[in-house]
């Protein structure tokens, strides 16, 4: 079984103009970072023309599929039965990105095959991380 999941999805960037625009995105989950979900957007989706990466809790994504979740830089809520909104806060502003709920659910199901929900702590390499931290000090 793979320890990394990369799933390409289509998203819609919701702008202040009446037209939302489609953008590709990549969802990523790795066994070595079992609590986190990573979302990547191409340079065309950013204001400065650089690739954008966001990392947030897998638990937050799961909760946001059921109802509004998050109160920090990343917030997630269901828009209707078919779409889910991810809201990203940065110093440059706020981005609202809409995903198909089915894509997010499929991604979460695949991530639970890699690390079962609730078992994330068993995959943390705390001894290795502590050794690296102390070596770098």
Protein backbone atom coordinates (compact mmCIF):
# COMPACT_ATOMS: atom_id res chain seq x y z
CA UNK A 1 0.00 0.00 0.00
CA UNK A 2 1.26 3.46 -0.86
CA UNK A 3 2.11 5.80 1.99
CA UNK A 4 1.39 8.93 -0.08
CA UNK A 5 -1.86 9.96 -1.75
CA UNK A 6 -1.88 12.61 -4.45
CA UNK A 7 -5.30 13.33 -5.91
CA UNK A 8 -5.82 15.84 -8.70
CA UNK A 9 -9.13 17.68 -8.41
CA UNK A 10 -10.88 20.52 -10.13
CA UNK A 11 -11.74 23.48 -7.91
CA UNK A 12 -13.43 26.81 -8.45
CA UNK A 13 -11.86 30.00 -7.20
CA UNK A 14 -14.69 32.24 -6.04
CA UNK A 15 -13.85 35.84 -6.79
CA UNK A 16 -15.59 39.14 -6.09
CA UNK A 17 -16.62 39.22 -9.74
CA UNK A 18 -19.75 37.31 -10.75
CA UNK A 19 -17.71 34.59 -12.47
CA UNK A 20 -15.87 31.96 -10.50
CA UNK A 21 -13.02 30.39 -12.40
CA UNK A 22 -11.95 26.78 -12.57
CA UNK A 23 -8.48 25.94 -11.28
CA UNK A 24 -6.69 22.62 -10.89
CA UNK A 25 -5.64 21.62 -7.39
CA UNK A 26 -3.84 18.70 -5.81
CA UNK A 27 -4.82 17.09 -2.53
CA UNK A 28 -1.98 15.28 -0.74
CA UNK A 29 -1.80 13.05 2.29
CA UNK A 30 1.28 11.26 3.61
CA UNK A 31 1.72 8.67 6.32
CA UNK A 32 4.76 10.61 7.58
CA UNK A 33 2.52 13.63 8.37
CA UNK A 34 -0.59 11.73 9.48
CA UNK A 35 -2.60 14.60 10.97
CA UNK A 36 -2.27 16.90 7.94
CA UNK A 37 -3.86 17.43 4.56
CA UNK A 38 -1.95 19.42 1.95
CA UNK A 39 -3.66 21.36 -0.86
CA UNK A 40 -1.64 22.75 -3.73
CA UNK A 41 -2.68 25.32 -6.33
CA UNK A 42 -0.81 26.25 -9.52
CA UNK A 43 0.85 29.66 -10.05
CA UNK A 44 -2.15 30.87 -12.10
CA UNK A 45 -4.30 30.72 -8.96
CA UNK A 46 -2.16 33.14 -6.94
CA UNK A 47 -1.82 36.91 -6.97
CA UNK A 48 1.97 36.83 -7.30
CA UNK A 49 2.21 34.01 -9.85
CA UNK A 50 3.79 31.45 -7.52
CA UNK A 51 2.54 28.02 -6.53
CA UNK A 52 0.43 28.04 -3.36
CA UNK A 53 0.45 25.28 -0.73
CA UNK A 54 -1.83 25.07 2.30
CA UNK A 55 -1.57 22.55 5.11
CA UNK A 56 -4.27 21.94 7.68
CA UNK A 57 -5.72 19.16 9.81
CA UNK A 58 -7.33 16.12 8.26
CA UNK A 59 -9.82 16.25 11.12
CA UNK A 60 -10.77 19.81 10.08
CA UNK A 61 -11.52 18.66 6.55
CA UNK A 62 -13.65 15.77 7.82
CA UNK A 63 -15.58 18.06 10.19
CA UNK A 64 -16.08 20.66 7.45
CA UNK A 65 -17.83 18.12 5.25
CA UNK A 66 -20.49 17.74 7.97
CA UNK A 67 -20.86 21.39 8.99
CA UNK A 68 -18.94 24.66 9.43
CA UNK A 69 -15.50 24.00 10.93
CA UNK A 70 -12.37 25.97 11.72
CA UNK A 71 -11.78 29.38 13.21
CA UNK A 72 -8.25 30.16 12.08
CA UNK A 73 -6.48 30.50 8.75
CA UNK A 74 -8.47 27.66 7.20
CA UNK A 75 -12.22 27.24 7.46
CA UNK A 76 -14.36 24.60 5.79
CA UNK A 77 -18.10 24.28 5.33
CA UNK A 78 -20.59 22.45 3.13
CA UNK A 79 -22.12 24.70 0.50
CA UNK A 80 -24.83 22.27 -0.55
CA UNK A 81 -24.96 18.52 -0.92
CA UNK A 82 -22.52 18.61 -3.83
CA UNK A 83 -19.96 21.28 -2.98
CA UNK A 84 -17.74 22.27 -0.07
CA UNK A 85 -16.01 25.61 0.49
CA UNK A 86 -12.49 25.99 1.81
CA UNK A 87 -11.67 29.51 2.96
CA UNK A 88 -8.00 30.41 3.27
CA UNK A 89 -6.81 33.49 5.19
CA UNK A 90 -3.40 35.02 4.45
CA UNK A 91 -1.85 38.45 5.02
CA UNK A 92 -2.58 39.23 1.35
CA UNK A 93 -6.28 38.49 1.70
CA UNK A 94 -8.88 35.74 1.74
CA UNK A 95 -9.46 33.09 -0.91
CA UNK A 96 -12.65 31.06 -1.22
CA UNK A 97 -12.25 27.82 -3.13
CA UNK A 98 -15.09 25.46 -3.94
CA UNK A 99 -14.55 21.70 -4.32
CA UNK A 100 -16.86 18.87 -5.24
CA UNK A 101 -17.78 17.22 -1.94
CA UNK A 102 -17.50 13.78 -3.57
CA UNK A 103 -13.84 14.48 -4.44
CA UNK A 104 -13.05 15.49 -0.86
CA UNK A 105 -14.87 12.48 0.59
CA UNK A 106 -13.04 10.11 -1.76
CA UNK A 107 -9.72 11.70 -0.77
CA UNK A 108 -10.50 11.30 2.95
CA UNK A 109 -11.55 7.67 2.46
CA UNK A 110 -8.27 6.98 0.67
CA UNK A 111 -6.33 8.72 3.48
CA UNK A 112 -8.08 6.50 6.06
CA UNK A 113 -6.81 3.47 4.14
CA UNK A 114 -3.25 4.76 4.67
CA UNK A 115 -3.74 5.77 8.33
CA UNK A 116 -6.98 4.83 10.07
CA UNK A 117 -8.81 7.72 11.69
CA UNK A 118 -7.72 7.90 15.32
CA UNK A 119 -4.45 6.01 14.74
CA UNK A 120 -2.44 9.04 13.55
CA UNK A 121 -0.30 9.20 16.71
CA UNK A 122 1.08 5.74 16.02
CA UNK A 123 2.67 6.98 12.81
CA UNK A 124 4.52 9.90 14.29
CA UNK A 125 8.30 9.47 14.27
CA UNK A 126 8.74 11.49 17.45
CA UNK A 127 12.14 10.02 18.32
CA UNK A 128 13.48 10.81 14.85
CA UNK A 129 11.95 14.30 14.90
CA UNK A 130 13.37 15.03 18.35
CA UNK A 131 16.83 13.80 17.30
CA UNK A 132 16.71 16.04 14.21
CA UNK A 133 15.60 19.01 16.28
CA UNK A 134 18.34 18.55 18.83
CA UNK A 135 20.96 18.01 16.13
CA UNK A 136 19.92 21.29 14.46
CA UNK A 137 20.18 23.30 17.67
